[in-house]
Structures are given as C-alpha cells and as structure tokens.
Coordinates of C-alpha atoms and ligand atoms in Angstrom, one line a residue:
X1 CA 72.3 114.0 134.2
X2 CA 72.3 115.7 137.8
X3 CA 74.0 113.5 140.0
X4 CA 72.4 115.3 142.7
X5 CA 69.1 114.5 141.9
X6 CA 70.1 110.6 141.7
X7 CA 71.1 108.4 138.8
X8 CA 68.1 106.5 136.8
X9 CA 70.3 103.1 136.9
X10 CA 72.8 102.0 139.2
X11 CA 74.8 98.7 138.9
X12 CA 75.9 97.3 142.4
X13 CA 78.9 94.7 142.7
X14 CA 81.6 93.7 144.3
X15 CA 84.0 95.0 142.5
X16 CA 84.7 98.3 140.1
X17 CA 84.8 98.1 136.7
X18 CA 88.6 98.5 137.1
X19 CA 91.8 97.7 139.3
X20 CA 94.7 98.7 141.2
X21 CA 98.2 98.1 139.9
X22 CA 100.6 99.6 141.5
X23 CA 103.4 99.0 138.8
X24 CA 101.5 100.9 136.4
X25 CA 101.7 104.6 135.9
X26 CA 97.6 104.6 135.1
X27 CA 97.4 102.9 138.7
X28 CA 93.9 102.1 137.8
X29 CA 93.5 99.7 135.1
X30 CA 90.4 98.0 133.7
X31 CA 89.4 94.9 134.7
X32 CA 88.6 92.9 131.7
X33 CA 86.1 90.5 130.5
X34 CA 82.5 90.6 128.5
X35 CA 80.4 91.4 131.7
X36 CA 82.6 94.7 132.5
X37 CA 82.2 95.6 128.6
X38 CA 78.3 95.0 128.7
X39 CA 76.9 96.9 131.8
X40 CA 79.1 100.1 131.2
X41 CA 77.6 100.1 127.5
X42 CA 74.2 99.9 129.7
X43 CA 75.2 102.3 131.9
X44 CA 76.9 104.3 129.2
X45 CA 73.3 104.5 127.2
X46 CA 71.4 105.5 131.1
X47 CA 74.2 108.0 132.1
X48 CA 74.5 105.5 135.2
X49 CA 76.5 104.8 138.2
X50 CA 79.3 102.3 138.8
X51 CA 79.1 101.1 142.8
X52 CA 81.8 98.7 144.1
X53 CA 84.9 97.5 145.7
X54 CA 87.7 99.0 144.6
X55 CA 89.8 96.0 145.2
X56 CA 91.9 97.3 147.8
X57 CA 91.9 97.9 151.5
X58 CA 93.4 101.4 152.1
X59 CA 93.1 103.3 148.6
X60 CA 95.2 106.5 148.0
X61 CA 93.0 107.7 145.7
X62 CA 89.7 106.7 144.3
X63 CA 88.5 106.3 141.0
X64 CA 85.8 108.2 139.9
X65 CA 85.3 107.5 136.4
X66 CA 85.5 104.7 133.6
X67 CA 84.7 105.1 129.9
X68 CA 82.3 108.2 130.4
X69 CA 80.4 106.6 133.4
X70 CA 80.5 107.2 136.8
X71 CA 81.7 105.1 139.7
X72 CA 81.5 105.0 143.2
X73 CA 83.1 103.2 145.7
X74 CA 82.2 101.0 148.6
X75 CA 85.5 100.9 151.2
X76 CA 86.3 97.8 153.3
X77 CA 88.5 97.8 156.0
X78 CA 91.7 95.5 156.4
X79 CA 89.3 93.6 159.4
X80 CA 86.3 93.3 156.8
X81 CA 88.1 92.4 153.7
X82 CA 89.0 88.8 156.0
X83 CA 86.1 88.4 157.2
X84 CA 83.4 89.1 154.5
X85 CA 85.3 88.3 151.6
X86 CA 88.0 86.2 152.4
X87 CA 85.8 84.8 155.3
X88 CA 81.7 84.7 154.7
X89 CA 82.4 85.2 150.8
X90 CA 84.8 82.7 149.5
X91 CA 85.1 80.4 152.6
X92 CA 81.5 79.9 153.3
X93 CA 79.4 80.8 150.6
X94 CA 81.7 79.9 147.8
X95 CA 82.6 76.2 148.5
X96 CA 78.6 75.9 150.0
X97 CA 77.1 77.1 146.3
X98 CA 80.0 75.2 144.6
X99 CA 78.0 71.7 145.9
X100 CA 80.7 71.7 148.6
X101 CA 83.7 70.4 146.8
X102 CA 85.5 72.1 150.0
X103 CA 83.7 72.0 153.2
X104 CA 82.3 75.6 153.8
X105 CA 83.3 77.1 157.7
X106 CA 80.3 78.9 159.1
X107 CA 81.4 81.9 162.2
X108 CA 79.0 83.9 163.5
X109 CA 82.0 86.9 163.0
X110 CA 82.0 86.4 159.7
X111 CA 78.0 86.3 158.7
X112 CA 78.5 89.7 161.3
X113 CA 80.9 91.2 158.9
X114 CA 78.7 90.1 155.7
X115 CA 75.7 92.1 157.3
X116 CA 77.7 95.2 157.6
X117 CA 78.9 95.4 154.5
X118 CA 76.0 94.4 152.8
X119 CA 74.2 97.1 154.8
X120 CA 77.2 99.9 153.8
X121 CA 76.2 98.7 149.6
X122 CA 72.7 99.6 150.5
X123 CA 73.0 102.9 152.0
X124 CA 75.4 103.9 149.1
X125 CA 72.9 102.6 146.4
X126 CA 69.7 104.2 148.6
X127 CA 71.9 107.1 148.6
X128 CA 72.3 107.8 144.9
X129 CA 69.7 106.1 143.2
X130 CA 67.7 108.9 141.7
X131 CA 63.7 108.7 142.3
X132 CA 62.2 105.2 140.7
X133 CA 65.5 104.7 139.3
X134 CA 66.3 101.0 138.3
X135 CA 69.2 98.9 140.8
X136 CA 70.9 96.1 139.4
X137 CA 72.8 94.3 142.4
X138 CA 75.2 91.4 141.6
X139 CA 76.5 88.0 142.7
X140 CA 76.9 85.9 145.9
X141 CA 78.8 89.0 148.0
X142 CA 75.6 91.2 148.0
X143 CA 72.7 89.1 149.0
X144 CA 71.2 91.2 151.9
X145 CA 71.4 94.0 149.6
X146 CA 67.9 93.8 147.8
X147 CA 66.0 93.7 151.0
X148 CA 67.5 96.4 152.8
X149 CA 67.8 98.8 149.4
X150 CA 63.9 98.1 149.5
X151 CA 63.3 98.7 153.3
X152 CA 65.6 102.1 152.9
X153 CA 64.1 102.7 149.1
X154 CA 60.5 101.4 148.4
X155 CA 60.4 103.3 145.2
X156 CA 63.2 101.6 143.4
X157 CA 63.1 99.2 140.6
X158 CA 65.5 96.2 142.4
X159 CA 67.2 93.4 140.3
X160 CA 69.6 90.6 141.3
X161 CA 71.3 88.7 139.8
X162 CA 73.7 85.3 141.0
X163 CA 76.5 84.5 138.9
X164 CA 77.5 81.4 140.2
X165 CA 75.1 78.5 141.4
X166 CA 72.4 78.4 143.5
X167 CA 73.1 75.2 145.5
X168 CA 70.6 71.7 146.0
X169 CA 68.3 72.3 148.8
X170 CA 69.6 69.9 151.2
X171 CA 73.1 72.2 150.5
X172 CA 71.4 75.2 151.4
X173 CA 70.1 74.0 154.4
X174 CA 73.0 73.9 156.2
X175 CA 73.2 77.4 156.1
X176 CA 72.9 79.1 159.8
X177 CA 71.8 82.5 157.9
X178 CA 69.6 80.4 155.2
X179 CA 66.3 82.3 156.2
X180 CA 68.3 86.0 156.1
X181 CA 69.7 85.0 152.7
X182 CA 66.8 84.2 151.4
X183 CA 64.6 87.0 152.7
X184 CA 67.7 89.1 151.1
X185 CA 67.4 87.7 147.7
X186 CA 63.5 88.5 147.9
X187 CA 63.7 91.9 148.6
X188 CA 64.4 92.1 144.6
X189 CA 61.8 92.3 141.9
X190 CA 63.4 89.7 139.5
X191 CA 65.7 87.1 140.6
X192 CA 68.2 85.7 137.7
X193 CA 70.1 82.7 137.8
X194 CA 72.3 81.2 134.8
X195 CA 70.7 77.8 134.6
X196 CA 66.6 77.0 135.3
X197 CA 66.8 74.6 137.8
X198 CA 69.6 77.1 140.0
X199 CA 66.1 79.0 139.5
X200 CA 63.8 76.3 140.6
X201 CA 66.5 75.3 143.6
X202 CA 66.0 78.4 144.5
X203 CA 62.0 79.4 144.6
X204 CA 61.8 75.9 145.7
X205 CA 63.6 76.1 149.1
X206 CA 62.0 80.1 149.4
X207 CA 58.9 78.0 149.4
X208 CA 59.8 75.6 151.7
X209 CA 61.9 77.4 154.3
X210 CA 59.7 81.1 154.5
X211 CA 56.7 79.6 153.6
X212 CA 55.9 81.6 150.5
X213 CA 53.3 81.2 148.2
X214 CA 54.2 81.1 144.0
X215 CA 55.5 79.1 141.9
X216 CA 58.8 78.4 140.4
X217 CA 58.9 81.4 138.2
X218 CA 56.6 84.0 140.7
X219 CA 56.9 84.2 144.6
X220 CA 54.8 86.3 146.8
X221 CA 56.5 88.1 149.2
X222 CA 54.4 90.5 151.3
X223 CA 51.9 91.8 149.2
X224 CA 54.8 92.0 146.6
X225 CA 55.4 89.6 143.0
X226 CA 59.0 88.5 142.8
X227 CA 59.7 87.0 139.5
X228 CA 62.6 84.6 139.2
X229 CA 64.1 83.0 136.1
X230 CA 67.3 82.2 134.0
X231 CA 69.3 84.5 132.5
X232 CA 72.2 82.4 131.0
X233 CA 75.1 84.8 130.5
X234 CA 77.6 85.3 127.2
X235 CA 80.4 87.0 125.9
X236 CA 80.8 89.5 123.2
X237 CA 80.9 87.9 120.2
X238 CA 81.6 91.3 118.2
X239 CA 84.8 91.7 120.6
X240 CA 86.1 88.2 120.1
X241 CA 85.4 88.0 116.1
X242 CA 87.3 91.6 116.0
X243 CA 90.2 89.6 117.5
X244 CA 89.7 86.7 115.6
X245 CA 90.4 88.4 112.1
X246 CA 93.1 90.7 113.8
X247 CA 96.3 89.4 111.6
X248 CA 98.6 90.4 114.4
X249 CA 96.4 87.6 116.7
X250 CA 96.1 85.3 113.9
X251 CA 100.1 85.5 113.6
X252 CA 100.7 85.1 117.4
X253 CA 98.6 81.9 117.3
X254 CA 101.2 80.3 114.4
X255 CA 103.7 82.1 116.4
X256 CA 103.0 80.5 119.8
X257 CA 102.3 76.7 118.0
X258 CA 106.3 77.6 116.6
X259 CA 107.2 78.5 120.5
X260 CA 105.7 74.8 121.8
X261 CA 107.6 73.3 119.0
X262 CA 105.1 72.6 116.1
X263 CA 102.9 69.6 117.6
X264 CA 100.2 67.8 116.2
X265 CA 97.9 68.8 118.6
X266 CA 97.9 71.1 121.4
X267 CA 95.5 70.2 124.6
X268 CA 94.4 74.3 126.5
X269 CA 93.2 74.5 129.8
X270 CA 92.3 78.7 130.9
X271 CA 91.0 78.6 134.4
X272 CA 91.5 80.6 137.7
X273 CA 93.4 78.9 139.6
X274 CA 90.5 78.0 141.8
X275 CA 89.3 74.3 143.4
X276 CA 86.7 74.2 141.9
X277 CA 87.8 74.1 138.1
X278 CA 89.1 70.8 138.4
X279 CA 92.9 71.7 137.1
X280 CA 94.4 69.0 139.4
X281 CA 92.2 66.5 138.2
X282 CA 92.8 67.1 134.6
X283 CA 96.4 67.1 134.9
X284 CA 96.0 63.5 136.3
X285 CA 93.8 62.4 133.4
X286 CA 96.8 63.8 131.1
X287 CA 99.2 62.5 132.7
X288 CA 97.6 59.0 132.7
X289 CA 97.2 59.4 129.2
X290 CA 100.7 60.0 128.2
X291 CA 101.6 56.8 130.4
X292 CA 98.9 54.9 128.3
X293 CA 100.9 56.0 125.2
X294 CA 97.2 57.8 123.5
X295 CA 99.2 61.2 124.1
X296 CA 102.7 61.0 123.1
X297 CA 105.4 63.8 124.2
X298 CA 107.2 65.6 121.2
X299 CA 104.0 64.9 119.7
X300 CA 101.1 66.4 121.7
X301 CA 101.5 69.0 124.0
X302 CA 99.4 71.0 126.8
X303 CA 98.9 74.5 128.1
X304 CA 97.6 75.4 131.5
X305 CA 96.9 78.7 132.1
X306 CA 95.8 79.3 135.9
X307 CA 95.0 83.0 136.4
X308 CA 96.2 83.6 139.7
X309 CA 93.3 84.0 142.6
X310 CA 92.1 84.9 146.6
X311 CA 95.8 84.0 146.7
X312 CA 95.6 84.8 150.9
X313 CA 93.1 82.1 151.0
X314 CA 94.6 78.7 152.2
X315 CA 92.2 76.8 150.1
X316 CA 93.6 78.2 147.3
X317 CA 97.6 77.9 148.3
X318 CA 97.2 74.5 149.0
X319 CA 95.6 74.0 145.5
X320 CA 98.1 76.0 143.6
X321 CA 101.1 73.6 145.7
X322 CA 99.5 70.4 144.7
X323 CA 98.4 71.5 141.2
X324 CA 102.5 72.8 140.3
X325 CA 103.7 69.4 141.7
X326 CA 101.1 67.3 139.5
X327 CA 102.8 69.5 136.7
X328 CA 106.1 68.9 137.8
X329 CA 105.6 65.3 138.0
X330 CA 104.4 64.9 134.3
X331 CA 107.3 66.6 133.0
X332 CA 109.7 65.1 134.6
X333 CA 108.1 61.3 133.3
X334 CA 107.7 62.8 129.8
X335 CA 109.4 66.1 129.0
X336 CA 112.6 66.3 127.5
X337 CA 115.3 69.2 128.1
X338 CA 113.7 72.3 126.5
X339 CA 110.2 70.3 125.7
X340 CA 108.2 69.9 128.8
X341 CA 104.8 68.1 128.0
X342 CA 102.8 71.1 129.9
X343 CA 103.2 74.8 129.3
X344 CA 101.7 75.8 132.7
X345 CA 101.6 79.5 133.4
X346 CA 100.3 81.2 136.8
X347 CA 99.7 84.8 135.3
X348 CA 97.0 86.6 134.1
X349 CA 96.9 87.0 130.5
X350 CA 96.1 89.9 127.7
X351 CA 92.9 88.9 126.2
X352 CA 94.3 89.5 122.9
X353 CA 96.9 86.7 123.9
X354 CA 94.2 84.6 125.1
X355 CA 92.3 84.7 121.8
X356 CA 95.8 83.7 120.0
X357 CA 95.8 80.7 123.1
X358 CA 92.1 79.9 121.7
X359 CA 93.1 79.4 117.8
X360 CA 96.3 77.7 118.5
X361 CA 94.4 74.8 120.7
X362 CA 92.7 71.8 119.0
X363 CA 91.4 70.6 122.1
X364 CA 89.8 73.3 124.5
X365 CA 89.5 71.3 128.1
X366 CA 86.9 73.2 130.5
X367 CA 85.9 70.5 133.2
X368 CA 85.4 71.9 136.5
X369 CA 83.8 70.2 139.3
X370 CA 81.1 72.9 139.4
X371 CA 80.7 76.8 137.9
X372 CA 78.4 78.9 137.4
X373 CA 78.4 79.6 134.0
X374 CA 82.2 79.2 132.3
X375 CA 82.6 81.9 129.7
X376 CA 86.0 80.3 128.5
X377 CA 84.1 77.7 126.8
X378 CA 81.8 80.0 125.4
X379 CA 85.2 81.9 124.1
X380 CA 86.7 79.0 122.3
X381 CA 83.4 78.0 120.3
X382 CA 83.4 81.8 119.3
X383 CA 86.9 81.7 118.2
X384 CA 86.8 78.6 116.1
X385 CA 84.3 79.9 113.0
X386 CA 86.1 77.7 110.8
X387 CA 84.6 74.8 112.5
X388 CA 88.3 73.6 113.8
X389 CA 88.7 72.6 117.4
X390 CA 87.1 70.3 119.8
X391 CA 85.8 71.2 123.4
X392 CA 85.9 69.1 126.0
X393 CA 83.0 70.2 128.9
X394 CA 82.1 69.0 132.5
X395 CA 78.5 68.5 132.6
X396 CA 78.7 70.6 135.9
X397 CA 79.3 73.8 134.1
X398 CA 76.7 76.0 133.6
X399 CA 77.3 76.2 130.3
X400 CA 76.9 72.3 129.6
X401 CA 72.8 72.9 129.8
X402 CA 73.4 75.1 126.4
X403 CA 76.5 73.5 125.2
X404 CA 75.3 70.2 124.3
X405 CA 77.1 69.3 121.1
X406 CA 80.4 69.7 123.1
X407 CA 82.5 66.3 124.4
X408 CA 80.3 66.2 127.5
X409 CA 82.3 64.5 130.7
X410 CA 82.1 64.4 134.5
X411 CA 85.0 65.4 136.0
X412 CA 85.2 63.3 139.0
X413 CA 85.0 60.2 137.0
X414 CA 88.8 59.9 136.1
X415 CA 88.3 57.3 133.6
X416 CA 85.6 59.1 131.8
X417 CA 87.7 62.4 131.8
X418 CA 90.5 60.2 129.6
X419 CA 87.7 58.8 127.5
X420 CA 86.9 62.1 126.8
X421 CA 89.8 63.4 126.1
X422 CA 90.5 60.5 123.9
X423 CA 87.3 60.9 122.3
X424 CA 88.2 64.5 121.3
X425 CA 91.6 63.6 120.0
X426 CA 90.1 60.9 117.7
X427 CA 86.4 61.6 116.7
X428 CA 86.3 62.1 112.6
X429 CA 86.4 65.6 111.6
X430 CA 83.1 65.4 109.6
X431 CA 81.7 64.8 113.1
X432 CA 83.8 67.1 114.8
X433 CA 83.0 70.1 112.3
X434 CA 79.2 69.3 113.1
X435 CA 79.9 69.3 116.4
X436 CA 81.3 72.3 116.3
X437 CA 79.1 74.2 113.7
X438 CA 76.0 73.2 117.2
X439 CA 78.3 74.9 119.4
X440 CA 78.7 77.9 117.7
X441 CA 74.7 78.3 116.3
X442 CA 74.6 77.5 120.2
X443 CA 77.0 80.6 121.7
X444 CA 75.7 82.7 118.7
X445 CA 72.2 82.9 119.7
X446 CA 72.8 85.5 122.8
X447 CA 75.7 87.7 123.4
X448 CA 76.5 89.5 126.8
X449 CA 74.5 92.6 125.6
X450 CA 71.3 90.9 124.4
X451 CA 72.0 88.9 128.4
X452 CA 71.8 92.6 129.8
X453 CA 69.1 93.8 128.2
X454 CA 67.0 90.9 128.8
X455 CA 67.3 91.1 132.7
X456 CA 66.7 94.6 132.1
X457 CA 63.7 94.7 129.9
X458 CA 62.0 91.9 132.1
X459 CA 63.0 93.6 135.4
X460 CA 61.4 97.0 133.8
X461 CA 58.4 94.5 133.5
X462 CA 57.9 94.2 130.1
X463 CA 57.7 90.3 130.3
X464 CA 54.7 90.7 132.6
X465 CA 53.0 91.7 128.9
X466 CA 54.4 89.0 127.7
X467 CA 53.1 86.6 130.1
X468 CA 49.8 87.6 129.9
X469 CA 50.2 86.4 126.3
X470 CA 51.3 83.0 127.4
X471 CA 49.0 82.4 129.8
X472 CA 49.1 79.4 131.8
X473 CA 53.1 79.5 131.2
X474 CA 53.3 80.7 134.5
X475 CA 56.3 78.0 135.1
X476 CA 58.4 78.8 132.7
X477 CA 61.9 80.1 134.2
X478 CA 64.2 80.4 131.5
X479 CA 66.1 80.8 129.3
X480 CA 65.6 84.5 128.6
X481 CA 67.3 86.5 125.9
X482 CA 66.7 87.4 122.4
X483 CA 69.0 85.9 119.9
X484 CA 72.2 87.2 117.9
X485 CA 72.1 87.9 114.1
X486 CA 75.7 86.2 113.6
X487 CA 75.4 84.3 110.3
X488 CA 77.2 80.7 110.8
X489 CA 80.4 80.7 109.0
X490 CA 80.2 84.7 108.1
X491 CA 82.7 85.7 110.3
X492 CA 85.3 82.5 109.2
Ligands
F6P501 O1 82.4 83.9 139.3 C1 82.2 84.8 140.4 C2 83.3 85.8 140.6 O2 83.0 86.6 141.7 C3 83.5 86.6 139.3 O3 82.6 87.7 139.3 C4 85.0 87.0 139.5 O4 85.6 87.3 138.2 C5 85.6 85.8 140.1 O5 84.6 85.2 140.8 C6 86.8 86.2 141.0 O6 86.3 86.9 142.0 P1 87.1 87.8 143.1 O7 88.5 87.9 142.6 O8 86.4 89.1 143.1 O9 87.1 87.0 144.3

C-alpha cells in the first residue's frame, strides 16, 4: 500500500499498540493484552494504520511501526494530558459511566480540552484515511471523534466502539456536554457496546435527549441509519491454551503454590488497581472470613495482584493507601513470620506469569462494583480446561450477562460477597466441574478475533443482508459474533 494515497482501515485509540519504558533498551515496548493482539492481526491482513497516544507527554522519538503495521501518533501536551485525560477522561467520564461509584467533577476547562483533542484525532484520521477507507475509533476518550471524522470525511466508513459502560439514563443526564456526546457517538455508522442494554441505554437516551427517530438497534440521524448493537469482547483463546500447555508455565504454577507454602486452596484477585474493581471490598470480605474461622491462615491463602494505574490521579492514591492498609491489617491478625495470609503485589505482571497465577488459583475472585467487560474472568475460565477452579463474579461486570454459570455476587452486599466466597470454597466438585465445563462452552463460543471481525463485517454492512432476512427483528441489539470451534476438554 501507498501511504500517500491513504490507508483502507485505520484503527483510532487512545493509546498505541505499545509503550514507553525508559529502563529498557527497546524503549518502546508492547503493550499487552488480547485487544492489541486482535486489531493489529486486522490491520496486519488491511495493511492499516495504528493512530494513538503514545503514552507520554514530550516523546524523544516516535514510534513508527509494530509488527509490520503502521502507527501514527496523536501528541498531547503536559496542559492536555491533565485536563483531557487525567481531567474530562478519568475524572468525569470515568466515575460518570462507572454508575458513579466516585462522584464525577464536571469543568468547563476540561470538556474544552476534550474538544481539542478529540478534534486533533479527527484531523489525523481525515488526514490518512485513504478514499472510502473503513475507521474504527475506540473507547470513552474519543467520543466527538465520529462526528467530526464525518463532517471533515463524508466518504468514510465510521465505527465506534465503547469499551466500558454506557451509563443509566438518569446518569447520563447529568452530563453538561450530554447533547455533544451524543451527537459525537452518532456521527458513526455502527455503534458497539459490550452488553445490550449499554446499547439500549444508549439509543434510548439519543431518543429522548436529540429527538431522534429509530429504534433500539437503528437511529436516524440526518438523513443517515446508524446501527447500534452489542459486541461483547473476548480474549485469545489460541494465546492462552498455547500457555496453558507451555511446561515451563505449567511448572511455574506448582512452583509458585511451593512459594505460598503448599495451601489447600489459594483465593486470586488480578485487577488494576482502580475504584471501581472492588479490591477494598474484597479484602474486607476475606478478612471477615478468616475472623469467622471458614478461611483458616496456614491453610488458605490469597493473592492480590493490583496492576498499578492513573497513578497521578488522587482517586486512585487514596485507593491504593486504603487498599495496602486493609492488607496490612489482615496480616497482621492472621499472618505469621514468613506466612502472610495475602500475597498482594502492586506491579504489572508478564502474561506468561499471569497464566501460571490463573492455574495455581482454585478460587478466581472478579467482583468489581462495575466494568465494562472484565477479560480476567474470561482468562481464568480459558485456563481451567480441566474443569478445576471456581470463579467468583459481580453481577456488575460485563461479563456476568455471558458468564452465568459462575458464583454470581453483588459486591456491595458484604455479606453476600462472604456467602459467595464460601459457596465457592465448598460447592461439591461434581457441581463445580459443571459449573465450570458452562463457563468455558460460554468463553469458547467467541474469541477477540471472531469480536473484531464481527464489528467489522456488520460495520462493512453485511448485517444489513442479514436483516432483511430477519425481518421484523429490527430490535435485536446483540450479541454479535460468530462462534469458536474449540472442542470442550480438547485442549485439557
Ligand atoms: O477499560 C478502559 C481502558 O481505557 C482500557 O482500554 C485500558 O487498558 C484501561 O482502561 C487503562 O487505561 P489507561 O491506562 O489508558 O488510562
């Protein structure tokens, strides 16, 4: 391809595919996870383009390429990266779509800032989007983007999708910028959620607020159809069974049940270190528990991982000081010297060590207040294909609307969390093996690259065919995706 004559698909986000570290010699590093891994196979197969932050305010040098595709980045100023990230991004938006679990701070400098950048991602994509070419723009940061891309770019193919929730519409509403958000979002042809009724929040307050005409799953926007739906996103299952029957994983996993001192049953938490996964809370349910003698120390034992996060943002420091004193405080009731009852780790993690974490835990606790989706849960089922391990899941994760089977709990019911819990730590294993053997028919069904191509297909318009052969399913917003050959038990 000419990149002079414009790439035929251009993914838009926040971030690069990879990051800055300045102790390493490769300086830029990727930036793992399943979504990274999917769209630059897509872009890979569409010789596309890579636009983004690249994580840092004042880069030396740019990075220009990653695994064969190209990127392009987006700069933000010292001034901007405060205000739209730290500021409209993660201190207004965030705790607004995350049902307000921390009261969201509306500035009319911030939503200034938000505009401008926004308006700098749409001028780069406008800019080297090739004719008719195909935009996918992601997440929370980059609403405006679809609506000015189209106003700069009528000919382009415009996708969008949210990757964490779209909020109730009495949430939404407190929004100064609600209208501007919303007329952002509908300057996209398809509009993906991860759960349906994040889709029919959505549609439903586009109705309501800018008075247009559709239904849940089709909005008319000036003489334009915007189709909105849900696009539930995986992981790679290839990736993860790979690591699964890696022996030097499968010997870490003994290795690090050895390091914790051979227990009977090891309790994992993985989670940014973020308010809204519910860490603190857990820690309370677990410490309650070892006072009400169901866990016992020497006997059961826990790790927290707590990937460090928007560490500049107070939110967060104030959650990482509470969340290390909870810790503190159960150790020094149970622990003994050399033996603490919770293995808590603020560091980010190798994946391959993380897949070790996943097969060493009997008892996978996911139970944030709110999120989007979740992946780690998603992660665990796909590492347990003997039908071992139990998962513990707050009914406000995205993923509880697919994950059934799972130990279902709401988080801010204390009492219920250590029900839960309890419940995991003592259900049969004939029942827990079925439970299990759901779960994973469940995460096998749709991997990240079946997700991508599903948005894709149906933004290229394909579903419209498809719909015509439904007729009369006009409502129907999701799931989408096709479903993953993986036999059950195959890869054990
Ligand atoms: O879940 C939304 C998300 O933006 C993810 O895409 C990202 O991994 C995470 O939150 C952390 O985001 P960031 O470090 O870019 O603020």
């Amino acid at each position: 391809m000419d990149p002079r004559n414009g790439y035929r698909l251009v993914v838009v986000a926040n971030r690069l595919p990879v990051h800055y570290d300045q102790s390493s010699d490769e300086r830029w590093l990727p930036s793992p996870g399943g979504l990274v891994s999917a769209l630059t196979r897509v872009l890979q197969s569409h010789e596309g383009l890579w636009l983004g932050w690249p994580g840092v305010t004042h880069p030396h040098e740019k990075p220009t390429s990653y695994e064969g595709i190209d990127l392009q980045s987006v700069d933000i100023s010292q001034d901007e990266y405060e205000r739209f990230y730290l500021g409209f991004s993660n201190a207004t938006l965030w705790p607004l779509y995350h049902d307000a679990i921390r009261s969201p701070n509306f500035h009319r400098h911030w939503w200034e800032a938000y505009v401008t950048v926004n308006e700098r991602f749409a001028r780069a994509a406008a800019r080297h989007a090739g004719p008719g070419a195909t935009v996918w723009v992601h997440d929370y940061q980059l609403q405006l983007v679809p609506q000015m891309l189209r106003e700069l770019r009528p000919d382009l193919r415009i996708g969008f999708f949210l990757h964490i929730p779209f909020p109730s519409i009495e949430l939404f509403m407190q929004l100064p910028w609600r209208r501007r958000i919303l007329a952002g979002l509908l300057g996209a042809d398809l509009v993906g959620f991860q759960e349906p009724h994040a889709a029919a929040n959505f549609s439903r307050v586009a109705r309501r607020l800018l008075g247009v005409a559709g239904t849940d799953a089709r909005l008319h926007q000036m003489g334009r159809e915007v189709r909105v739906g849900a696009y539930p996103i995986s992981i790679d299952i290839a990736q993860i069974s790979r690591l699964v029957h890696d022996p030097a994983v499968r010997a870490r996993s003994q290795e690090i049940r050895a390091e914790l001192g051979s227990p009977e049953v090891v309790l994992l938490g993985v989670d940014r270190l973020d308010y809204t996964k519910g860490i603190q809370q857990r820690i309370t349910a677990l410490a309650e528990l070892y006072r009400d003698g169901v866990l016992q120390a020497g006997r059961d034992v826990i790790v927290q991982i707590a990937v460090p996060s928007r560490e500049s943002d107070p939110h967060y420091e104030r959650e990482r000081r509470h969340l290390e004193q909870s810790v503190s405080e159960v150790n020094g009731e149970n622990g003994q010297v050399g033996r603490p009852v919770v293995h808590y780790l603020h560091q980010n993690m190798p994946f391959e060590e993380l897949v070790a974490l996943y097969l060493a835990a009997d008892v996978m606790l996911v139970t944030p207040f709110r999120d989007g989706m979740n992946l780690v849960a998603k992660e665990y089922v796909a590492c347990r294909a003997d039908l071992t391990g139990r998962l513990v899941l707050s009914e406000f994760a995205g993923a509880a609307t697919e994950l059934r089977a799972a130990f279902l709990v709401n988080p801010h019911d204390l009492d219920g969390l250590k029900e839960s819990i309890t419940q995991a730590l003592t259900t049969d294993e004939k029942s827990a093996r079925r439970r299990m053997a759901r779960l994973r028919r469940q995460v096998a069904s749709r991997d990240v690259f079946q997700w991508a191509d599903g948005f894709l297909t149906d933004l290229a318009g394909r579903s419209q065919d498809l719909d015509e052969v439904r007729d009369g399913v006009d409502d129907e917003i999701g799931p989408h995706g096709g479903p993953v050959h993986l036999v059950e038990g195959a890869d054990a």
